[in-house]
Coordinates of N, CA, C and O in Angstrom, one line a residue:
M1109 N 23.2 128.0 237.3 CA 23.0 129.7 236.8 C 22.2 129.5 235.3 O 22.8 128.2 234.6
T1110 N 21.2 130.0 235.4 CA 20.5 130.3 234.3 C 20.3 131.5 233.5 O 20.3 132.5 234.2
R1111 N 20.3 131.6 232.2 CA 20.4 132.9 231.3 C 19.0 132.9 230.9 O 18.4 132.2 230.3
L1112 N 18.3 134.3 231.2 CA 16.7 134.7 230.7 C 16.9 135.9 229.8 O 16.8 136.8 230.0
V1113 N 16.3 135.4 228.4 CA 16.4 136.6 227.5 C 14.7 136.6 227.2 O 14.0 135.8 227.1
V1114 N 14.4 138.0 227.3 CA 12.9 138.1 227.0 C 12.7 139.5 226.4 O 13.3 140.3 226.4
T1115 N 11.8 139.1 225.1 CA 11.5 139.9 224.3 C 10.2 140.7 224.5 O 9.5 140.1 225.4
G1116 N 10.0 141.5 223.9 CA 8.8 142.2 223.5 C 8.5 143.0 222.3 O 9.1 142.8 221.7
E1117 N 7.5 143.9 222.6 CA 7.1 144.8 221.3 C 7.0 146.1 221.5 O 6.4 146.3 222.4
R1118 N 7.7 146.6 220.7 CA 7.5 148.4 220.8 C 6.2 148.9 220.2 O 5.1 148.2 219.8
P1119 N 5.8 150.2 220.9 CA 4.7 150.5 220.3 C 4.6 150.5 218.6 O 3.5 150.4 218.5
D1120 N 5.6 150.3 217.8 CA 5.4 150.7 216.2 C 5.1 149.2 215.9 O 5.1 148.8 214.5
G1121 N 5.1 148.3 216.9 CA 5.1 146.8 216.4 C 6.3 146.0 216.3 O 6.4 144.7 216.1
S1122 N 7.6 146.8 216.1 CA 8.6 145.9 216.1 C 9.4 145.1 217.3 O 8.8 145.6 218.2
A1123 N 9.6 144.1 217.1 CA 10.4 143.3 218.3 C 11.4 144.0 218.9 O 12.5 144.7 218.3
C1124 N 11.9 143.8 220.6 CA 13.2 144.2 221.0 C 13.7 142.9 221.8 O 12.7 142.5 222.6
I1125 N 14.6 143.4 222.2 CA 15.0 142.6 223.8 C 14.9 143.3 225.0 O 15.4 144.7 224.8
L1126 N 14.0 143.0 225.6 CA 13.3 143.6 227.0 C 14.3 143.5 228.1 O 15.0 144.5 228.9
S1127 N 15.3 142.1 228.1 CA 15.9 142.0 229.3 C 16.8 140.9 228.9 O 16.5 139.9 228.1
D1128 N 18.0 140.6 229.4 CA 18.9 139.6 229.4 C 19.5 139.6 230.6 O 20.5 140.2 231.1
K1129 N 19.1 138.4 231.6 CA 20.0 138.2 232.9 C 20.2 136.8 233.2 O 19.5 136.1 232.7
D1130 N 21.3 137.0 234.0 CA 21.7 135.6 234.6 C 20.6 135.4 236.0 O 20.3 136.1 236.8
I1131 N 20.0 133.9 236.2 CA 19.0 133.8 237.1 C 19.7 132.5 237.9 O 20.2 131.4 237.0
G1132 N 19.9 132.4 239.2 CA 20.1 131.5 240.0 C 19.3 130.5 240.6 O 18.2 130.8 240.6
F1133 N 19.4 129.2 241.4 CA 18.6 128.3 241.9 C 18.5 129.1 243.5 O 19.3 129.5 244.0
E1134 N 17.3 128.8 243.4 CA 16.6 128.9 245.1 C 17.0 127.6 246.0 O 16.2 126.8 245.1
R1135 N 17.7 127.6 247.0 CA 17.6 126.1 247.3 C 16.3 126.1 248.5 O 16.0 126.8 249.4
L1136 N 15.6 124.9 248.4 CA 14.5 124.5 248.7 C 14.7 123.7 249.9 O 13.4 123.3 250.5
G1137 N 15.9 122.7 250.2 CA 15.8 121.7 251.0 C 15.2 120.4 250.3 O 14.6 120.3 249.1
G1138 N 15.4 119.3 251.2 CA 15.1 117.9 250.5 C 15.7 117.7 248.9 O 15.8 116.9 248.3
G1139 N 16.8 118.7 248.8 CA 17.8 118.2 247.5 C 17.1 118.7 246.4 O 17.8 118.8 245.1
F1140 N 16.6 119.8 246.2 CA 16.1 120.4 245.4 C 16.1 122.1 245.5 O 16.5 122.7 246.6
G1141 N 16.5 122.6 244.1 CA 16.9 123.8 243.9 C 15.8 124.0 243.0 O 15.1 123.4 241.8
F1142 N 15.3 125.4 242.6 CA 14.3 125.8 241.8 C 14.4 127.2 241.1 O 14.9 128.0 242.1
T1143 N 13.9 127.7 240.1 CA 14.0 128.9 239.3 C 12.8 129.2 238.9 O 12.6 128.3 238.0
Q1144 N 12.3 130.3 239.4 CA 10.8 130.6 238.6 C 11.5 131.7 237.6 O 11.6 132.5 237.8
L1145 N 11.2 131.4 236.4 CA 11.3 132.0 235.2 C 10.5 132.8 234.7 O 11.1 134.2 234.6
W1146 N 9.1 132.5 234.5 CA 8.3 133.4 234.1 C 7.0 132.9 234.7 O 7.1 131.8 234.7
G1147 N 5.8 133.8 234.4 CA 4.4 133.0 234.6 C 3.5 134.1 234.3 O 3.9 135.5 234.5
S1148 N 2.4 133.8 234.8 CA 1.2 135.0 234.7 C 0.0 133.8 235.2 O -0.4 132.4 235.1
D1149 N -1.0 134.9 235.7 CA -2.3 134.2 236.7 C -3.2 134.1 235.1 O -4.2 133.7 235.7
T1150 N -3.2 134.6 234.0 CA -3.7 134.8 233.0 C -3.6 134.1 231.8 O -2.1 134.4 231.9
P1151 N -4.2 134.1 230.7 CA -3.4 133.8 229.3 C -3.0 135.3 228.6 O -3.4 136.0 228.8
P1152 N -1.8 134.6 228.0 CA -0.9 135.7 227.4 C -2.2 136.5 226.5 O -2.9 135.8 226.0
A1153 N -1.6 137.9 226.4 CA -2.6 138.6 225.3 C -1.6 139.5 224.2 O -0.2 140.1 225.1
F1154 N -1.7 139.4 223.5 CA -0.9 140.5 222.0 C -1.6 141.5 221.9 O -3.0 141.9 221.4
P1155 N -0.9 142.9 221.0 CA 0.7 142.9 221.8 C 1.1 142.7 222.7 O 0.3 143.1 223.6
N1156 N 2.4 142.6 223.1 CA 2.4 142.1 224.4 C 4.2 143.0 224.8 O 5.0 142.7 223.9
D1157 N 4.2 143.9 225.5 CA 5.4 144.8 225.4 C 6.9 143.8 226.2 O 7.9 144.4 226.4
G1158 N 6.2 142.6 226.8 CA 7.2 141.8 227.4 C 7.5 142.2 228.8 O 8.4 141.9 229.4
A1159 N 7.0 142.9 229.3 CA 7.0 143.5 230.7 C 6.6 142.0 231.7 O 5.6 141.5 231.2
A1160 N 7.3 141.8 232.8 CA 6.8 140.9 233.5 C 5.7 140.5 233.9 O 5.4 141.7 234.7
P1161 N 4.7 139.6 233.6 CA 3.9 139.5 234.2 C 3.2 139.4 235.6 O 4.6 138.9 236.4
C1162 N 2.3 139.9 236.5 CA 2.2 139.3 237.7 C 1.6 138.2 238.4 O 0.7 137.8 237.6
F1163 N 2.0 137.5 239.0 CA 1.4 136.2 239.6 C 2.2 136.0 240.9 O 3.0 136.5 241.4
Q1164 N 1.2 135.4 241.9 CA 1.8 135.5 243.0 C 2.1 133.9 243.6 O 3.0 133.8 244.1
A1165 N 1.1 132.8 243.4 CA 1.4 131.6 243.7 C 2.7 130.7 243.1 O 2.4 130.9 242.0
L1166 N 2.7 129.8 243.4 CA 3.5 128.7 242.8 C 3.2 128.3 241.6 O 4.0 128.3 240.4
M1167 N 2.0 127.8 242.0 CA 1.3 127.0 240.9 C 0.3 127.8 240.1 O -0.6 128.8 240.9
P1168 N 0.2 127.7 239.0 CA -0.9 128.9 238.1 C -2.0 128.5 238.4 O -2.5 127.0 238.5
P1169 N -3.4 129.1 238.6 CA -4.8 129.1 238.4 C -5.1 128.6 236.9 O -4.2 128.8 236.1
A1170 N -6.2 128.0 236.8 CA -6.9 127.8 235.5 C -6.4 129.2 234.4 O -6.8 129.9 234.7
G1171 N -5.7 128.8 233.5 CA -5.6 129.6 232.4 C -4.3 130.1 232.6 O -3.5 130.9 231.8
G1172 N -3.8 130.1 234.1 CA -2.3 131.1 234.1 C -1.2 129.6 233.7 O -1.3 128.2 233.3
Y1173 N 0.2 130.2 233.7 CA 1.3 129.2 233.5 C 2.3 129.7 234.2 O 2.4 131.0 234.9
R1174 N 3.3 128.8 234.2 CA 4.7 129.1 234.7 C 5.9 128.5 234.2 O 5.3 127.1 233.3
F1175 N 6.7 129.0 234.0 CA 8.0 128.5 233.4 C 9.2 128.7 234.5 O 9.4 129.5 234.8
S1176 N 9.9 127.1 234.8 CA 10.4 126.8 235.6 C 11.6 126.1 235.2 O 11.3 125.3 234.5
I1177 N 12.6 125.9 236.1 CA 13.9 125.1 235.9 C 13.8 124.3 237.4 O 13.9 125.4 238.4
M1178 N 14.1 123.1 237.6 CA 14.5 122.5 239.0 C 15.7 121.8 239.0 O 15.9 121.2 237.8
Q1179 N 16.3 121.8 240.0 CA 17.5 120.9 240.3 C 17.3 120.2 241.4 O 16.8 120.1 242.1
I1180 N 17.6 118.9 240.7 CA 17.4 117.6 241.8 C 18.8 117.3 242.1 O 19.4 116.7 241.5
M1181 N 19.1 117.1 243.6 CA 20.7 116.7 244.0 C 20.9 115.2 244.1 O 19.5 114.5 244.2
P1182 N 22.0 114.3 244.0 CA 21.9 112.9 244.1 C 21.3 112.4 245.6 O 21.8 113.1 246.6
K1183 N 20.6 111.1 245.3 CA 20.1 111.0 246.8 C 21.2 110.4 247.8 O 20.9 110.7 248.9
H1184 N 22.4 110.0 246.8 CA 23.4 109.6 248.0 C 24.2 110.3 248.7 O 24.5 110.3 250.0
I1185 N 24.4 111.8 248.4 CA 24.5 113.1 248.8 C 23.9 113.6 249.8 O 23.9 113.6 251.0
L1186 N 22.6 113.3 249.7 CA 21.7 113.6 250.7 C 21.6 112.7 251.8 O 21.7 112.9 252.9
S1187 N 21.6 111.2 251.8 CA 21.6 110.1 252.4 C 22.8 110.2 253.1 O 22.8 110.3 254.8
D1188 N 23.8 110.8 252.5 CA 25.2 111.0 253.7 C 25.0 112.0 254.3 O 25.5 111.9 255.6
A1189 N 24.5 113.1 254.0 CA 24.3 114.4 255.0 C 23.2 114.1 256.2 O 23.2 114.5 257.1
N1190 N 22.2 113.3 256.0 CA 21.2 112.3 257.0 C 21.7 111.6 257.7 O 21.3 110.4 258.2
K1191 N 23.2 110.9 257.7 CA 24.0 110.0 258.3 C 23.0 108.8 257.8 O 23.0 107.7 258.7
G1192 N 22.9 108.6 256.6 CA 22.2 107.2 256.1 C 20.7 107.2 256.3 O 20.2 106.1 255.6
G1193 N 20.1 108.2 256.9 CA 18.5 108.2 257.1 C 17.8 108.3 255.9 O 18.4 108.8 254.9
P1194 N 16.7 108.5 255.9 CA 15.8 108.4 254.8 C 15.8 110.2 254.4 O 15.7 111.2 255.4
V1195 N 15.7 110.6 253.2 CA 15.9 112.1 252.8 C 14.1 112.4 252.7 O 13.5 111.7 252.0
E1196 N 13.9 113.5 253.8 CA 12.8 113.9 254.1 C 12.6 115.2 253.0 O 13.7 116.4 253.3
L1197 N 11.7 115.7 252.9 CA 11.6 117.2 252.4 C 11.7 118.0 253.6 O 11.2 118.1 254.8
S1198 N 12.4 119.2 253.5 CA 12.3 120.0 254.5 C 11.0 120.9 254.7 O 10.3 120.7 254.0
A1199 N 11.0 121.5 255.9 CA 10.0 122.5 256.1 C 9.5 123.3 255.1 O 8.6 123.5 254.8
A1200 N 10.8 123.9 254.5 CA 10.5 125.2 253.6 C 9.8 124.6 252.2 O 8.6 124.8 252.0
V1201 N 10.3 123.2 251.9 CA 9.1 122.3 251.0 C 7.9 122.2 251.1 O 7.3 122.8 250.6
R1202 N 7.6 121.6 252.3 CA 6.4 121.4 252.5 C 5.8 122.5 252.9 O 4.2 122.6 252.5
D1203 N 5.9 123.5 253.4 CA 5.2 124.9 253.4 C 5.4 125.4 251.9 O 4.0 126.0 251.4
M1204 N 5.7 125.4 250.8 CA 5.9 125.8 249.7 C 4.8 125.1 248.9 O 4.1 125.2 248.5
Y1205 N 4.7 123.7 249.5 CA 3.8 122.8 248.8 C 2.3 123.4 249.4 O 1.2 123.3 248.8
A1206 N 2.3 123.4 250.6 CA 1.1 123.7 251.2 C 0.7 125.2 250.6 O -0.7 125.5 250.2
N1207 N 1.1 126.1 250.8 CA 1.3 127.5 250.3 C 0.3 127.3 248.7 O -0.2 128.5 248.5
A1208 N 1.5 126.6 248.1 CA 0.7 126.5 246.8 C -0.3 125.5 246.4 O -0.9 125.6 245.4
G1209 N -1.1 125.0 247.4 CA -2.5 124.3 247.2 C -1.9 122.9 246.7 O -2.8 122.2 246.0
I1210 N -0.5 122.2 246.6 CA -0.4 121.2 245.8 C -0.6 119.8 246.9 O -0.5 120.0 248.3
D1211 N -1.5 119.3 246.4 CA -1.5 117.7 247.1 C -0.5 116.8 247.7 O -0.1 116.4 246.2
A1212 N -0.2 116.8 248.5 CA 1.3 116.3 248.6 C 1.5 115.5 249.8 O 0.9 115.7 251.2
V1213 N 2.1 114.5 249.8 CA 2.6 114.0 251.0 C 4.3 114.3 251.1 O 4.9 113.7 250.2
A1214 N 4.3 114.8 252.1 CA 5.4 115.5 252.5 C 6.6 114.5 253.4 O 7.7 114.4 253.2
T1215 N 6.0 113.4 254.5 CA 6.6 112.5 255.1 C 6.1 111.3 254.6 O 5.2 110.9 254.1
G1216 N 6.8 110.2 255.6 CA 6.2 108.9 255.4 C 6.9 108.2 254.5 O 8.0 108.2 254.1
E1217 N 6.0 107.2 253.9 CA 6.5 106.2 252.8 C 6.9 106.8 251.6 O 7.5 106.5 250.7
A1218 N 6.3 108.0 251.1 CA 6.3 108.7 250.1 C 6.6 110.1 250.0 O 6.0 110.8 249.5
P1219 N 7.7 110.5 250.8 CA 8.2 111.8 250.7 C 8.3 112.4 249.6 O 9.0 112.0 248.7
G1220 N 7.6 113.7 249.0 CA 8.0 114.3 247.8 C 6.8 113.8 246.9 O 6.6 114.6 245.9
M1221 N 5.9 113.1 247.4 CA 4.7 112.5 246.2 C 3.7 113.8 246.4 O 3.1 114.0 247.2
H1222 N 3.2 114.1 245.1 CA 2.4 115.3 245.1 C 1.6 115.3 243.9 O 2.1 114.2 242.8
R1223 N 0.7 116.2 243.7 CA -0.3 116.7 242.3 C -0.5 117.5 242.6 O -1.2 118.5 243.3
T1224 N -0.9 118.2 241.1 CA -1.3 119.5 240.9 C -2.3 119.6 239.6 O -2.8 118.5 239.0
D1225 N -3.3 120.4 240.3 CA -4.3 120.9 238.7 C -3.5 121.6 237.9 O -3.9 122.5 237.4
S1226 N -2.6 120.7 237.2 CA -2.3 121.3 236.1 C -1.7 120.2 235.1 O -1.4 119.0 235.2
V1227 N -1.1 120.4 233.9 CA -0.5 119.9 232.8 C 0.8 120.6 232.9 O 1.2 121.8 232.7
D1228 N 1.9 119.4 233.4 CA 3.3 119.9 233.4 C 3.9 119.3 232.4 O 4.3 118.1 232.2
L1229 N 4.7 120.4 231.3 CA 5.4 119.9 230.1 C 7.3 119.8 230.6 O 7.4 120.9 230.7
G1230 N 7.6 118.9 230.2 CA 9.0 119.2 230.6 C 10.5 118.3 229.8 O 9.4 117.8 229.2
I1231 N 11.3 118.7 230.2 CA 12.3 118.1 229.4 C 13.7 118.1 230.4 O 14.0 119.2 231.0
V1232 N 14.0 117.0 230.6 CA 15.3 117.0 231.1 C 16.7 117.2 230.3 O 16.8 116.8 229.7
L1233 N 17.3 118.3 231.1 CA 18.4 119.1 230.3 C 19.4 118.4 230.7 O 20.4 118.5 229.7
S1234 N 19.8 117.7 231.9 CA 21.1 117.1 232.3 C 20.7 116.2 233.1 O 19.5 116.4 234.2
G1235 N 21.7 115.1 233.0 CA 21.1 114.0 234.2 C 20.3 112.9 234.1 O 19.9 112.8 232.9
V1236 N 20.0 112.0 234.7 CA 19.2 110.8 235.1 C 18.1 111.2 236.1 O 18.8 111.1 237.3
V1237 N 16.9 111.2 236.0 CA 16.1 111.1 237.1 C 15.0 110.1 237.0 O 14.7 109.9 235.7
T1238 N 14.4 110.0 238.2 CA 13.5 108.7 238.1 C 12.2 109.3 238.4 O 11.9 110.4 239.3
M1239 N 10.9 109.1 237.8 CA 9.6 109.5 238.3 C 9.0 108.3 238.9 O 9.0 107.5 237.8
E1240 N 8.3 108.6 239.8 CA 7.6 107.6 240.7 C 6.3 108.1 240.8 O 5.8 109.2 240.8
L1241 N 5.2 106.9 240.3 CA 3.6 107.5 240.3 C 3.1 106.6 241.7 O 4.2 106.0 242.0
D1242 N 2.3 107.1 242.2 CA 1.5 106.5 243.3 C 1.6 105.3 243.3 O 1.3 104.2 244.5
T1243 N 1.2 104.4 242.0 CA 1.0 103.2 242.1 C 2.5 102.1 242.1 O 2.4 100.7 242.2
G1244 N 3.5 103.0 242.6 CA 5.1 102.4 242.4 C 5.5 102.2 241.1 O 6.6 102.0 241.3
E1245 N 4.9 102.8 240.0 CA 5.5 102.6 239.0 C 6.7 103.7 238.8 O 6.0 105.0 239.1
K1246 N 7.5 103.2 238.1 CA 8.9 104.0 238.1 C 9.0 104.3 236.5 O 9.5 103.1 235.8
I1247 N 9.9 105.3 236.3 CA 10.5 105.5 234.8 C 11.7 106.4 234.5 O 11.3 107.3 235.6
E1248 N 12.4 106.2 234.5 CA 14.0 106.8 234.4 C 13.7 107.6 233.3 O 13.6 107.3 232.0
L1249 N 14.1 108.9 233.2 CA 14.2 110.1 232.1 C 15.6 110.4 232.0 O 16.1 111.1 233.1
R1250 N 16.3 110.4 230.7 CA 17.5 111.3 230.7 C 17.5 112.3 230.1 O 16.5 112.9 229.5
A1251 N 18.8 113.2 230.0 CA 18.9 114.2 229.3 C 18.0 114.0 227.5 O 18.7 113.2 227.0
G1252 N 17.3 115.2 227.2 CA 16.6 115.2 226.2 C 15.5 114.5 226.2 O 14.7 114.3 225.3
D1253 N 15.5 113.6 227.4 CA 13.6 113.0 227.2 C 13.0 114.4 227.9 O 13.1 115.1 228.6
A1254 N 11.6 114.0 227.3 CA 10.3 115.0 227.6 C 9.3 114.2 228.2 O 9.1 113.1 228.2
F1255 N 8.8 115.1 228.7 CA 7.2 114.4 229.5 C 6.1 115.2 229.6 O 6.5 116.6 229.3
V1256 N 4.7 114.8 229.8 CA 3.9 115.5 230.1 C 3.1 114.6 231.2 O 3.0 113.5 231.4
Q1257 N 3.2 115.3 232.3 CA 2.5 115.1 233.6 C 0.8 115.8 233.8 O 0.7 116.8 233.8
N1258 N 0.3 114.8 233.4 CA -1.5 115.1 233.5 C -1.9 115.1 234.7 O -3.2 114.3 235.1
G1259 N -1.8 115.9 235.6 CA -2.3 116.1 237.0 C -2.2 114.7 237.8 O -3.1 114.8 238.7
T1260 N -1.2 114.1 237.8 CA -1.2 112.7 238.3 C -0.3 113.0 239.8 O 0.7 113.5 239.6
H1261 N -0.8 112.0 240.9 CA 0.6 111.9 241.9 C 2.0 111.3 241.3 O 1.7 110.5 240.6
H1262 N 2.7 112.3 241.7 CA 4.0 111.5 241.1 C 5.3 112.4 242.1 O 4.7 113.2 242.9
K1263 N 6.4 111.7 242.1 CA 7.2 112.2 242.9 C 9.0 112.0 241.9 O 9.1 111.2 241.0
W1264 N 9.6 112.8 242.1 CA 11.0 113.0 241.5 C 12.1 112.3 242.4 O 11.9 112.7 243.6
S1265 N 13.0 111.8 242.0 CA 14.3 111.4 242.8 C 15.2 111.0 241.6 O 15.3 111.0 240.5
N1266 N 16.7 111.2 242.4 CA 17.8 111.1 241.3 C 18.9 110.2 242.2 O 19.5 110.5 243.1
E1267 N 18.7 108.8 241.4 CA 19.5 107.8 242.3 C 20.9 107.7 241.7 O 21.5 107.1 242.1
G1268 N 21.4 108.8 240.5 CA 22.5 108.6 239.9 C 23.7 109.2 241.0 O 23.2 110.0 242.0
S1269 N 25.0 109.8 240.2 CA 25.8 110.6 240.8 C 25.8 111.9 240.3 O 26.7 112.6 241.1
E1270 N 24.9 112.7 239.8 CA 25.2 113.9 239.3 C 23.7 114.5 239.3 O 22.7 114.1 239.4
S1271 N 24.1 116.0 239.7 CA 22.5 116.6 239.9 C 21.9 116.3 238.6 O 22.5 116.4 237.4
V1272 N 20.4 116.6 238.5 CA 19.6 116.4 237.6 C 19.2 118.1 236.9 O 18.8 118.8 238.4
V1273 N 18.6 118.5 235.8 CA 18.1 119.8 235.8 C 17.2 119.5 235.0 O 17.4 118.9 233.8
V1274 N 16.0 120.0 235.4 CA 14.8 119.7 234.3 C 14.1 121.1 234.1 O 13.9 121.9 235.1
A1275 N 13.5 121.2 232.7 CA 13.0 122.6 232.6 C 11.4 122.5 232.4 O 11.0 120.9 231.8
V1276 N 10.6 122.9 233.0 CA 9.1 122.7 232.9 C 8.2 123.9 232.8 O 8.7 124.9 233.3
A1277 N 7.1 123.7 231.7 CA 6.3 124.8 231.6 C 4.9 124.2 232.3 O 4.6 123.0 232.0
I1278 N 4.3 124.7 233.0 CA 3.2 124.3 233.8 C 2.1 125.2 233.6 O 2.3 126.2 233.8
I1279 N 1.0 124.4 233.0 CA -0.2 125.0 232.7 C -1.4 125.0 233.7 O -1.7 123.9 233.7
G1280 N -2.1 125.6 234.2 CA -2.9 125.9 235.2 C -4.7 125.0 234.4 O -4.7 125.4 233.7
G1281 N -5.2 124.0 235.1 CA -6.2 123.6 234.8 C -7.3 123.8 235.8 O -7.2 124.5 237.2
D1282 N -8.7 123.5 235.4 CA -9.9 123.8 236.4 C -9.5 122.6 237.6 O -9.0 121.6 237.3
P1283 N -9.6 123.0 238.8 CA -9.4 122.4 240.0 C -10.3 120.9 239.9 O -11.3 121.1 239.6
R1284 N -9.8 119.8 240.6 CA -10.6 119.0 240.9 C -11.6 118.8 241.8 O -11.2 120.0 242.5
V1285 N -12.7 118.6 241.5 CA -13.8 118.4 242.6 C -14.1 117.2 243.4 O -13.7 116.3 243.2

């Protein structure tokens, strides 16, 4: 559960707390949970009353942004649930990738490998997560570690024993040609 506090500006220019609410994770399958906290398809403009901007897709267009938290379950728990077989992304996650225009490899040797036309700014809030690139290069990120994902092919895995929670701000860029 995550608490989201949103501020805004009154007509006289003074600040106010517009909302304060708890938000839970949506289970996506494949060991992933997701919470979309905030986002817009256009750059912010001020003054801003704090009303939730409108946006449609999971991923932002050029100039848009998203703020989310993802949860990644430990791989061994998922393997146990699949009776020792490979952990594959659910149809829901594959559909989410396709609907979001994410260039993804959802099955085969690299389930979960994907790239987006965005810069993803993230920080690991809890646990230890492995980021793997399409070259096979891997790096372990721990609570407090930050990353900048510059639109490259990557996937996330949790080889540990506890869930991982990562906060990510995604800034949409111009699509590759």
